Amino acid sequence: MIRKSAILGCILVFAVLPVVAQFSVEVKKMPLPEKEGRYYLDVRVTKNGKMLDSIYRQYYSYDEMYQQGDSLGLIIAGKLVKFLSDTSLCGKPVKAYGNDDYPGCYNVKPHSERFTIGMEAMFIINRVVYSPLTFRLGCYPVLFDEVTGKELNDNHRQIQSVAERYKQWYKEFKSRKKAPDYEMLKKGQIKWWGTGRIAPAPL
């Protein structure tokens, strides 16, 4: 009986290995040549020799990665959480990256003109793990206080408080091997721009 169990275990291991081995995942912080001192996070996933989202990932669109399921999402998130405390500036433009049919992304535009690499890491996590629901998490790489309406892209203390939320989210994801409900990333009054009602900032 023990021998049969051991053989079955070996079969299961060898059955899983090809699935894991078919992915190559890299997340690198790259300089943006046209903007000195600015960077971006390059997420490259290759499956069986083919790069996923080869064109659209530059627009924070990762549908092909999302379709591979939570096992790949967990690997990518694990590489991105290492950048959550990075305060260097991202060179990507502050604009709506979202569902054109969702009015929450476009009814009020933010004033922020820059965001950090740490924020970009969180923004990418939203889009890799919850691709069809990202418009509910927010369309702009802009954090704001839902109560005051104040934008927080230059407030490193507040950005870090959101990063701690993502670290807890990742800890649960890693433990369960299943992505937690996206609502976990919306807790508290600091949210991504476009996630819902936006109060006017005080004068």
mmCIF file with all atom_site columns, C-alpha atoms in Angstrom:
data_model
loop_
_atom_site.group_PDB
_atom_site.id
_atom_site.type_symbol
_atom_site.label_atom_id
_atom_site.label_alt_id
_atom_site.label_comp_id
_atom_site.label_asym_id
_atom_site.label_entity_id
_atom_site.label_seq_id
_atom_site.pdbx_PDB_ins_code
_atom_site.Cartn_x
_atom_site.Cartn_y
_atom_site.Cartn_z
_atom_site.occupancy
_atom_site.B_iso_or_equiv
_atom_site.pdbx_formal_charge
_atom_site.auth_seq_id
_atom_site.auth_comp_id
_atom_site.auth_asym_id
_atom_site.auth_atom_id
_atom_site.pdbx_PDB_model_num
ATOM 1   C CA . MET A 1 1   ? 0.000   0.000  0.000   1.00 0.00 ? 1   MET A CA 1
ATOM 2   C CA . ILE A 1 2   ? 2.847   2.344  0.912   1.00 0.00 ? 2   ILE A CA 1
ATOM 3   C CA . ARG A 1 3   ? 4.622   1.503  -2.319  1.00 0.00 ? 3   ARG A CA 1
ATOM 4   C CA . LYS A 1 4   ? 1.485   2.271  -4.362  1.00 0.00 ? 4   LYS A CA 1
ATOM 5   C CA . SER A 1 5   ? 1.103   5.643  -2.591  1.00 0.00 ? 5   SER A CA 1
ATOM 6   C CA . ALA A 1 6   ? 4.727   6.518  -3.300  1.00 0.00 ? 6   ALA A CA 1
ATOM 7   C CA . ILE A 1 7   ? 4.328   5.639  -6.970  1.00 0.00 ? 7   ILE A CA 1
ATOM 8   C CA . LEU A 1 8   ? 1.131   7.702  -7.184  1.00 0.00 ? 8   LEU A CA 1
ATOM 9   C CA . GLY A 1 9   ? 2.928   10.646 -5.543  1.00 0.00 ? 9   GLY A CA 1
ATOM 10  C CA . CYS A 1 10  ? 5.728   10.467 -8.101  1.00 0.00 ? 10  CYS A CA 1
ATOM 11  C CA . ILE A 1 11  ? 3.218   10.408 -10.946 1.00 0.00 ? 11  ILE A CA 1
ATOM 12  C CA . LEU A 1 12  ? 1.479   13.516 -9.577  1.00 0.00 ? 12  LEU A CA 1
ATOM 13  C CA . VAL A 1 13  ? 4.776   15.388 -9.194  1.00 0.00 ? 13  VAL A CA 1
ATOM 14  C CA . PHE A 1 14  ? 5.830   14.630 -12.761 1.00 0.00 ? 14  PHE A CA 1
ATOM 15  C CA . ALA A 1 15  ? 2.348   15.577 -13.975 1.00 0.00 ? 15  ALA A CA 1
ATOM 16  C CA . VAL A 1 16  ? 2.616   19.021 -12.362 1.00 0.00 ? 16  VAL A CA 1
ATOM 17  C CA . LEU A 1 17  ? 6.212   19.817 -13.316 1.00 0.00 ? 17  LEU A CA 1
ATOM 18  C CA . PRO A 1 18  ? 5.585   20.382 -17.064 1.00 0.00 ? 18  PRO A CA 1
ATOM 19  C CA . VAL A 1 19  ? 2.828   22.904 -16.238 1.00 0.00 ? 19  VAL A CA 1
ATOM 20  C CA . VAL A 1 20  ? 5.186   24.934 -14.029 1.00 0.00 ? 20  VAL A CA 1
ATOM 21  C CA . ALA A 1 21  ? 8.141   24.606 -16.382 1.00 0.00 ? 21  ALA A CA 1
ATOM 22  C CA . GLN A 1 22  ? 6.238   25.959 -19.375 1.00 0.00 ? 22  GLN A CA 1
ATOM 23  C CA . PHE A 1 23  ? 6.331   29.514 -17.946 1.00 0.00 ? 23  PHE A CA 1
ATOM 24  C CA . SER A 1 24  ? 9.293   31.872 -17.800 1.00 0.00 ? 24  SER A CA 1
ATOM 25  C CA . VAL A 1 25  ? 8.570   34.955 -15.671 1.00 0.00 ? 25  VAL A CA 1
ATOM 26  C CA . GLU A 1 26  ? 10.714  38.085 -15.359 1.00 0.00 ? 26  GLU A CA 1
ATOM 27  C CA . VAL A 1 27  ? 9.956   41.425 -13.713 1.00 0.00 ? 27  VAL A CA 1
ATOM 28  C CA . LYS A 1 28  ? 12.651  44.043 -14.232 1.00 0.00 ? 28  LYS A CA 1
ATOM 29  C CA . LYS A 1 29  ? 12.965  47.719 -13.368 1.00 0.00 ? 29  LYS A CA 1
ATOM 30  C CA . MET A 1 30  ? 14.013  49.399 -16.581 1.00 0.00 ? 30  MET A CA 1
ATOM 31  C CA . PRO A 1 31  ? 15.185  52.977 -17.259 1.00 0.00 ? 31  PRO A CA 1
ATOM 32  C CA . LEU A 1 32  ? 13.065  55.010 -19.641 1.00 0.00 ? 32  LEU A CA 1
ATOM 33  C CA . PRO A 1 33  ? 15.576  56.435 -22.155 1.00 0.00 ? 33  PRO A CA 1
ATOM 34  C CA . GLU A 1 34  ? 13.447  59.417 -23.141 1.00 0.00 ? 34  GLU A CA 1
ATOM 35  C CA . LYS A 1 35  ? 12.894  60.463 -19.501 1.00 0.00 ? 35  LYS A CA 1
ATOM 36  C CA . GLU A 1 36  ? 16.073  60.732 -17.471 1.00 0.00 ? 36  GLU A CA 1
ATOM 37  C CA . GLY A 1 37  ? 15.674  59.489 -13.920 1.00 0.00 ? 37  GLY A CA 1
ATOM 38  C CA . ARG A 1 38  ? 12.389  57.729 -14.677 1.00 0.00 ? 38  ARG A CA 1
ATOM 39  C CA . TYR A 1 39  ? 11.755  54.000 -14.808 1.00 0.00 ? 39  TYR A CA 1
ATOM 40  C CA . TYR A 1 40  ? 9.110   51.381 -15.480 1.00 0.00 ? 40  TYR A CA 1
ATOM 41  C CA . LEU A 1 41  ? 8.485   47.771 -14.512 1.00 0.00 ? 41  LEU A CA 1
ATOM 42  C CA . ASP A 1 42  ? 8.736   45.352 -17.405 1.00 0.00 ? 42  ASP A CA 1
ATOM 43  C CA . VAL A 1 43  ? 6.725   42.156 -16.857 1.00 0.00 ? 43  VAL A CA 1
ATOM 44  C CA . ARG A 1 44  ? 7.695   39.437 -19.319 1.00 0.00 ? 44  ARG A CA 1
ATOM 45  C CA . VAL A 1 45  ? 5.981   36.059 -19.320 1.00 0.00 ? 45  VAL A CA 1
ATOM 46  C CA . THR A 1 46  ? 6.858   33.448 -21.910 1.00 0.00 ? 46  THR A CA 1
ATOM 47  C CA . LYS A 1 47  ? 4.776   30.309 -22.338 1.00 0.00 ? 47  LYS A CA 1
ATOM 48  C CA . ASN A 1 48  ? 6.117   27.555 -24.571 1.00 0.00 ? 48  ASN A CA 1
ATOM 49  C CA . GLY A 1 49  ? 8.327   30.082 -26.369 1.00 0.00 ? 49  GLY A CA 1
ATOM 50  C CA . LYS A 1 50  ? 5.570   32.690 -26.902 1.00 0.00 ? 50  LYS A CA 1
ATOM 51  C CA . MET A 1 51  ? 5.529   35.990 -25.023 1.00 0.00 ? 51  MET A CA 1
ATOM 52  C CA . LEU A 1 52  ? 2.139   36.736 -23.476 1.00 0.00 ? 52  LEU A CA 1
ATOM 53  C CA . ASP A 1 53  ? 0.599   40.194 -23.959 1.00 0.00 ? 53  ASP A CA 1
ATOM 54  C CA . SER A 1 54  ? 3.618   41.155 -26.067 1.00 0.00 ? 54  SER A CA 1
ATOM 55  C CA . ILE A 1 55  ? 1.928   44.291 -27.425 1.00 0.00 ? 55  ILE A CA 1
ATOM 56  C CA . TYR A 1 56  ? -0.673  45.314 -24.874 1.00 0.00 ? 56  TYR A CA 1
ATOM 57  C CA . ARG A 1 57  ? 1.353   44.978 -21.674 1.00 0.00 ? 57  ARG A CA 1
ATOM 58  C CA . GLN A 1 58  ? 2.809   48.442 -22.319 1.00 0.00 ? 58  GLN A CA 1
ATOM 59  C CA . TYR A 1 59  ? -0.751  49.717 -21.732 1.00 0.00 ? 59  TYR A CA 1
ATOM 60  C CA . TYR A 1 60  ? -1.127  47.705 -18.511 1.00 0.00 ? 60  TYR A CA 1
ATOM 61  C CA . SER A 1 61  ? -3.314  45.139 -20.251 1.00 0.00 ? 61  SER A CA 1
ATOM 62  C CA . TYR A 1 62  ? -2.513  41.577 -19.214 1.00 0.00 ? 62  TYR A CA 1
ATOM 63  C CA . ASP A 1 63  ? -5.481  39.493 -20.370 1.00 0.00 ? 63  ASP A CA 1
ATOM 64  C CA . GLU A 1 64  ? -3.367  36.576 -21.597 1.00 0.00 ? 64  GLU A CA 1
ATOM 65  C CA . MET A 1 65  ? -1.509  36.395 -18.287 1.00 0.00 ? 65  MET A CA 1
ATOM 66  C CA . TYR A 1 66  ? -4.789  36.537 -16.349 1.00 0.00 ? 66  TYR A CA 1
ATOM 67  C CA . GLN A 1 67  ? -6.218  33.674 -18.394 1.00 0.00 ? 67  GLN A CA 1
ATOM 68  C CA . GLN A 1 68  ? -3.450  31.360 -17.151 1.00 0.00 ? 68  GLN A CA 1
ATOM 69  C CA . GLY A 1 69  ? -5.023  31.383 -13.684 1.00 0.00 ? 69  GLY A CA 1
ATOM 70  C CA . ASP A 1 70  ? -3.952  32.053 -10.114 1.00 0.00 ? 70  ASP A CA 1
ATOM 71  C CA . SER A 1 71  ? -0.805  29.909 -10.275 1.00 0.00 ? 71  SER A CA 1
ATOM 72  C CA . LEU A 1 72  ? 0.829   32.362 -12.688 1.00 0.00 ? 72  LEU A CA 1
ATOM 73  C CA . GLY A 1 73  ? -0.739  35.374 -10.958 1.00 0.00 ? 73  GLY A CA 1
ATOM 74  C CA . LEU A 1 74  ? 0.889   34.305 -7.685  1.00 0.00 ? 74  LEU A CA 1
ATOM 75  C CA . ILE A 1 75  ? 4.330   34.040 -9.304  1.00 0.00 ? 75  ILE A CA 1
ATOM 76  C CA . ILE A 1 76  ? 4.049   37.497 -10.878 1.00 0.00 ? 76  ILE A CA 1
ATOM 77  C CA . ALA A 1 77  ? 2.671   39.073 -7.692  1.00 0.00 ? 77  ALA A CA 1
ATOM 78  C CA . GLY A 1 78  ? 5.560   37.560 -5.728  1.00 0.00 ? 78  GLY A CA 1
ATOM 79  C CA . LYS A 1 79  ? 8.042   39.324 -7.982  1.00 0.00 ? 79  LYS A CA 1
ATOM 80  C CA . LEU A 1 80  ? 6.136   42.631 -7.906  1.00 0.00 ? 80  LEU A CA 1
ATOM 81  C CA . VAL A 1 81  ? 5.811   42.897 -4.103  1.00 0.00 ? 81  VAL A CA 1
ATOM 82  C CA . LYS A 1 82  ? 9.589   43.337 -3.949  1.00 0.00 ? 82  LYS A CA 1
ATOM 83  C CA . PHE A 1 83  ? 9.106   46.787 -5.516  1.00 0.00 ? 83  PHE A CA 1
ATOM 84  C CA . LEU A 1 84  ? 6.307   48.043 -3.226  1.00 0.00 ? 84  LEU A CA 1
ATOM 85  C CA . SER A 1 85  ? 8.616   50.335 -1.229  1.00 0.00 ? 85  SER A CA 1
ATOM 86  C CA . ASP A 1 86  ? 10.402  51.761 -4.292  1.00 0.00 ? 86  ASP A CA 1
ATOM 87  C CA . THR A 1 87  ? 9.957   55.550 -4.271  1.00 0.00 ? 87  THR A CA 1
ATOM 88  C CA . SER A 1 88  ? 11.707  56.254 -7.580  1.00 0.00 ? 88  SER A CA 1
ATOM 89  C CA . LEU A 1 89  ? 9.477   57.765 -10.235 1.00 0.00 ? 89  LEU A CA 1
ATOM 90  C CA . CYS A 1 90  ? 7.778   55.858 -13.018 1.00 0.00 ? 90  CYS A CA 1
ATOM 91  C CA . GLY A 1 91  ? 8.069   57.317 -16.509 1.00 0.00 ? 91  GLY A CA 1
ATOM 92  C CA . LYS A 1 92  ? 4.696   56.090 -17.762 1.00 0.00 ? 92  LYS A CA 1
ATOM 93  C CA . PRO A 1 93  ? 2.020   58.791 -18.256 1.00 0.00 ? 93  PRO A CA 1
ATOM 94  C CA . VAL A 1 94  ? -0.727  59.383 -15.714 1.00 0.00 ? 94  VAL A CA 1
ATOM 95  C CA . LYS A 1 95  ? -3.852  58.607 -17.701 1.00 0.00 ? 95  LYS A CA 1
ATOM 96  C CA . ALA A 1 96  ? -6.829  56.265 -17.680 1.00 0.00 ? 96  ALA A CA 1
ATOM 97  C CA . TYR A 1 97  ? -5.907  52.659 -18.308 1.00 0.00 ? 97  TYR A CA 1
ATOM 98  C CA . GLY A 1 98  ? -9.280  51.023 -18.172 1.00 0.00 ? 98  GLY A CA 1
ATOM 99  C CA . ASN A 1 99  ? -12.640 50.060 -19.548 1.00 0.00 ? 99  ASN A CA 1
ATOM 100 C CA . ASP A 1 100 ? -13.775 52.719 -22.034 1.00 0.00 ? 100 ASP A CA 1
ATOM 101 C CA . ASP A 1 101 ? -17.405 51.932 -21.208 1.00 0.00 ? 101 ASP A CA 1
ATOM 102 C CA . TYR A 1 102 ? -17.017 52.505 -17.464 1.00 0.00 ? 102 TYR A CA 1
ATOM 103 C CA . PRO A 1 103 ? -17.894 56.140 -16.645 1.00 0.00 ? 103 PRO A CA 1
ATOM 104 C CA . GLY A 1 104 ? -16.102 56.054 -13.294 1.00 0.00 ? 104 GLY A CA 1
ATOM 105 C CA . CYS A 1 105 ? -12.814 56.201 -15.182 1.00 0.00 ? 105 CYS A CA 1
ATOM 106 C CA . TYR A 1 106 ? -13.610 59.392 -17.021 1.00 0.00 ? 106 TYR A CA 1
ATOM 107 C CA . ASN A 1 107 ? -16.200 61.510 -15.204 1.00 0.00 ? 107 ASN A CA 1
ATOM 108 C CA . VAL A 1 108 ? -13.523 63.334 -13.161 1.00 0.00 ? 108 VAL A CA 1
ATOM 109 C CA . LYS A 1 109 ? -9.854  63.451 -14.129 1.00 0.00 ? 109 LYS A CA 1
ATOM 110 C CA . PRO A 1 110 ? -7.041  63.645 -11.542 1.00 0.00 ? 110 PRO A CA 1
ATOM 111 C CA . HIS A 1 111 ? -4.383  66.366 -11.464 1.00 0.00 ? 111 HIS A CA 1
ATOM 112 C CA . SER A 1 112 ? -1.392  64.178 -10.544 1.00 0.00 ? 112 SER A CA 1
ATOM 113 C CA . GLU A 1 113 ? 1.387   64.091 -13.122 1.00 0.00 ? 113 GLU A CA 1
ATOM 114 C CA . ARG A 1 114 ? 3.598   61.342 -11.723 1.00 0.00 ? 114 ARG A CA 1
ATOM 115 C CA . PHE A 1 115 ? 3.569   58.159 -9.670  1.00 0.00 ? 115 PHE A CA 1
ATOM 116 C CA . THR A 1 116 ? 6.157   55.926 -8.040  1.00 0.00 ? 116 THR A CA 1
ATOM 117 C CA . ILE A 1 117 ? 7.493   52.530 -9.046  1.00 0.00 ? 117 ILE A CA 1
ATOM 118 C CA . GLY A 1 118 ? 5.930   51.151 -5.867  1.00 0.00 ? 118 GLY A CA 1
ATOM 119 C CA . MET A 1 119 ? 2.548   52.399 -7.061  1.00 0.00 ? 119 MET A CA 1
ATOM 120 C CA . GLU A 1 120 ? 3.161   50.907 -10.484 1.00 0.00 ? 120 GLU A CA 1
ATOM 121 C CA . ALA A 1 121 ? 3.851   47.517 -8.883  1.00 0.00 ? 121 ALA A CA 1
ATOM 122 C CA . MET A 1 122 ? 0.487   47.658 -7.103  1.00 0.00 ? 122 MET A CA 1
ATOM 123 C CA . PHE A 1 123 ? -1.285  48.878 -10.240 1.00 0.00 ? 123 PHE A CA 1
ATOM 124 C CA . ILE A 1 124 ? 0.133   45.959 -12.249 1.00 0.00 ? 124 ILE A CA 1
ATOM 125 C CA . ILE A 1 125 ? -0.918  43.472 -9.562  1.00 0.00 ? 125 ILE A CA 1
ATOM 126 C CA . ASN A 1 126 ? -4.500  44.739 -9.920  1.00 0.00 ? 126 ASN A CA 1
ATOM 127 C CA . ARG A 1 127 ? -4.422  44.140 -13.645 1.00 0.00 ? 127 ARG A CA 1
ATOM 128 C CA . VAL A 1 128 ? -2.673  40.793 -13.762 1.00 0.00 ? 128 VAL A CA 1
ATOM 129 C CA . VAL A 1 129 ? -4.717  39.128 -11.021 1.00 0.00 ? 129 VAL A CA 1
ATOM 130 C CA . TYR A 1 130 ? -8.125  40.780 -11.554 1.00 0.00 ? 130 TYR A CA 1
ATOM 131 C CA . SER A 1 131 ? -8.066  41.692 -15.251 1.00 0.00 ? 131 SER A CA 1
ATOM 132 C CA . PRO A 1 132 ? -11.864 41.810 -15.944 1.00 0.00 ? 132 PRO A CA 1
ATOM 133 C CA . LEU A 1 133 ? -12.511 43.665 -12.665 1.00 0.00 ? 133 LEU A CA 1
ATOM 134 C CA . THR A 1 134 ? -9.751  46.268 -12.749 1.00 0.00 ? 134 THR A CA 1
ATOM 135 C CA . PHE A 1 135 ? -12.226 49.038 -13.512 1.00 0.00 ? 135 PHE A CA 1
ATOM 136 C CA . ARG A 1 136 ? -13.704 48.363 -10.062 1.00 0.00 ? 136 ARG A CA 1
ATOM 137 C CA . LEU A 1 137 ? -10.299 48.806 -8.451  1.00 0.00 ? 137 LEU A CA 1
ATOM 138 C CA . GLY A 1 138 ? -9.417  51.983 -10.352 1.00 0.00 ? 138 GLY A CA 1
ATOM 139 C CA . CYS A 1 139 ? -8.382  53.133 -13.818 1.00 0.00 ? 139 CYS A CA 1
ATOM 140 C CA . TYR A 1 140 ? -5.629  55.665 -13.089 1.00 0.00 ? 140 TYR A CA 1
ATOM 141 C CA . PRO A 1 141 ? -2.270  55.108 -11.339 1.00 0.00 ? 141 PRO A CA 1
ATOM 142 C CA . VAL A 1 142 ? -3.410  57.708 -8.824  1.00 0.00 ? 142 VAL A CA 1
ATOM 143 C CA . LEU A 1 143 ? -4.187  57.152 -5.145  1.00 0.00 ? 143 LEU A CA 1
ATOM 144 C CA . PHE A 1 144 ? -6.607  59.466 -3.363  1.00 0.00 ? 144 PHE A CA 1
ATOM 145 C CA . ASP A 1 145 ? -8.363  59.896 -0.035  1.00 0.00 ? 145 ASP A CA 1
ATOM 146 C CA . GLU A 1 146 ? -12.003 58.987 -0.596  1.00 0.00 ? 146 GLU A CA 1
ATOM 147 C CA . VAL A 1 147 ? -13.156 61.245 2.255   1.00 0.00 ? 147 VAL A CA 1
ATOM 148 C CA . THR A 1 148 ? -11.265 64.430 1.362   1.00 0.00 ? 148 THR A CA 1
ATOM 149 C CA . GLY A 1 149 ? -10.763 63.803 -2.361  1.00 0.00 ? 149 GLY A CA 1
ATOM 150 C CA . LYS A 1 150 ? -7.084  64.723 -1.973  1.00 0.00 ? 150 LYS A CA 1
ATOM 151 C CA . GLU A 1 151 ? -4.643  63.018 -4.348  1.00 0.00 ? 151 GLU A CA 1
ATOM 152 C CA . LEU A 1 152 ? -1.756  61.237 -2.619  1.00 0.00 ? 152 LEU A CA 1
ATOM 153 C CA . ASN A 1 153 ? 0.799   60.433 -5.315  1.00 0.00 ? 153 ASN A CA 1
ATOM 154 C CA . ASP A 1 154 ? 3.419   62.585 -3.565  1.00 0.00 ? 154 ASP A CA 1
ATOM 155 C CA . ASN A 1 155 ? 2.592   61.350 -0.063  1.00 0.00 ? 155 ASN A CA 1
ATOM 156 C CA . HIS A 1 156 ? 5.025   58.498 0.523   1.00 0.00 ? 156 HIS A CA 1
ATOM 157 C CA . ARG A 1 157 ? 3.656   57.711 3.987   1.00 0.00 ? 157 ARG A CA 1
ATOM 158 C CA . GLN A 1 158 ? 0.152   57.158 2.637   1.00 0.00 ? 158 GLN A CA 1
ATOM 159 C CA . ILE A 1 159 ? 1.435   55.222 -0.369  1.00 0.00 ? 159 ILE A CA 1
ATOM 160 C CA . GLN A 1 160 ? 3.320   52.933 1.989   1.00 0.00 ? 160 GLN A CA 1
ATOM 161 C CA . SER A 1 161 ? 0.171   52.340 4.035   1.00 0.00 ? 161 SER A CA 1
ATOM 162 C CA . VAL A 1 162 ? -1.489  51.024 0.869   1.00 0.00 ? 162 VAL A CA 1
ATOM 163 C CA . ALA A 1 163 ? 1.612   48.936 0.133   1.00 0.00 ? 163 ALA A CA 1
ATOM 164 C CA . GLU A 1 164 ? 1.173   47.255 3.529   1.00 0.00 ? 164 GLU A CA 1
ATOM 165 C CA . ARG A 1 165 ? -2.356  46.303 2.483   1.00 0.00 ? 165 ARG A CA 1
ATOM 166 C CA . TYR A 1 166 ? -0.938  44.672 -0.656  1.00 0.00 ? 166 TYR A CA 1
ATOM 167 C CA . LYS A 1 167 ? 1.657   42.798 1.399   1.00 0.00 ? 167 LYS A CA 1
ATOM 168 C CA . GLN A 1 168 ? -1.098  41.341 3.583   1.00 0.00 ? 168 GLN A CA 1
ATOM 169 C CA . TRP A 1 169 ? -3.069  40.487 0.447   1.00 0.00 ? 169 TRP A CA 1
ATOM 170 C CA . TYR A 1 170 ? -0.055  38.668 -1.010  1.00 0.00 ? 170 TYR A CA 1
ATOM 171 C CA . LYS A 1 171 ? 0.514   36.783 2.249   1.00 0.00 ? 171 LYS A CA 1
ATOM 172 C CA . GLU A 1 172 ? -3.050  35.459 2.086   1.00 0.00 ? 172 GLU A CA 1
ATOM 173 C CA . PHE A 1 173 ? -2.732  34.708 -1.649  1.00 0.00 ? 173 PHE A CA 1
ATOM 174 C CA . LYS A 1 174 ? 0.469   32.740 -1.034  1.00 0.00 ? 174 LYS A CA 1
ATOM 175 C CA . SER A 1 175 ? -1.069  30.814 1.851   1.00 0.00 ? 175 SER A CA 1
ATOM 176 C CA . ARG A 1 176 ? -4.295  29.869 0.061   1.00 0.00 ? 176 ARG A CA 1
ATOM 177 C CA . LYS A 1 177 ? -2.840  29.558 -3.467  1.00 0.00 ? 177 LYS A CA 1
ATOM 178 C CA . LYS A 1 178 ? -6.013  31.330 -4.559  1.00 0.00 ? 178 LYS A CA 1
ATOM 179 C CA . ALA A 1 179 ? -6.423  35.061 -5.152  1.00 0.00 ? 179 ALA A CA 1
ATOM 180 C CA . PRO A 1 180 ? -8.413  36.754 -2.359  1.00 0.00 ? 180 PRO A CA 1
ATOM 181 C CA . ASP A 1 181 ? -11.515 38.714 -3.310  1.00 0.00 ? 181 ASP A CA 1
ATOM 182 C CA . TYR A 1 182 ? -10.511 42.014 -4.932  1.00 0.00 ? 182 TYR A CA 1
ATOM 183 C CA . GLU A 1 183 ? -12.472 43.879 -2.238  1.00 0.00 ? 183 GLU A CA 1
ATOM 184 C CA . MET A 1 184 ? -9.534  43.222 0.095   1.00 0.00 ? 184 MET A CA 1
ATOM 185 C CA . LEU A 1 185 ? -7.513  45.765 -1.897  1.00 0.00 ? 185 LEU A CA 1
ATOM 186 C CA . LYS A 1 186 ? -10.255 48.398 -1.575  1.00 0.00 ? 186 LYS A CA 1
ATOM 187 C CA . LYS A 1 187 ? -10.407 48.468 2.225   1.00 0.00 ? 187 LYS A CA 1
ATOM 188 C CA . GLY A 1 188 ? -9.877  51.812 3.909   1.00 0.00 ? 188 GLY A CA 1
ATOM 189 C CA . GLN A 1 189 ? -10.396 55.332 2.619   1.00 0.00 ? 189 GLN A CA 1
ATOM 190 C CA . ILE A 1 190 ? -7.349  55.414 0.317   1.00 0.00 ? 190 ILE A CA 1
ATOM 191 C CA . LYS A 1 191 ? -8.295  54.067 -3.093  1.00 0.00 ? 191 LYS A CA 1
ATOM 192 C CA . TRP A 1 192 ? -7.310  54.127 -6.747  1.00 0.00 ? 192 TRP A CA 1
ATOM 193 C CA . TRP A 1 193 ? -8.761  56.941 -8.837  1.00 0.00 ? 193 TRP A CA 1
ATOM 194 C CA . GLY A 1 194 ? -11.813 55.800 -10.762 1.00 0.00 ? 194 GLY A CA 1
ATOM 195 C CA . THR A 1 195 ? -12.923 53.253 -8.182  1.00 0.00 ? 195 THR A CA 1
ATOM 196 C CA . GLY A 1 196 ? -16.093 55.096 -7.223  1.00 0.00 ? 196 GLY A CA 1
ATOM 197 C CA . ARG A 1 197 ? -17.383 58.439 -5.984  1.00 0.00 ? 197 ARG A CA 1
ATOM 198 C CA . ILE A 1 198 ? -14.677 61.072 -5.927  1.00 0.00 ? 198 ILE A CA 1
ATOM 199 C CA . ALA A 1 199 ? -15.213 63.985 -3.591  1.00 0.00 ? 199 ALA A CA 1
ATOM 200 C CA . PRO A 1 200 ? -13.816 67.379 -4.617  1.00 0.00 ? 200 PRO A CA 1
ATOM 201 C CA . ALA A 1 201 ? -10.537 68.179 -2.947  1.00 0.00 ? 201 ALA A CA 1
ATOM 202 C CA . PRO A 1 202 ? -10.732 71.013 -0.409  1.00 0.00 ? 202 PRO A CA 1
ATOM 203 C CA . LEU A 1 203 ? -9.483  74.402 -1.577  1.00 0.00 ? 203 LEU A CA 1
#
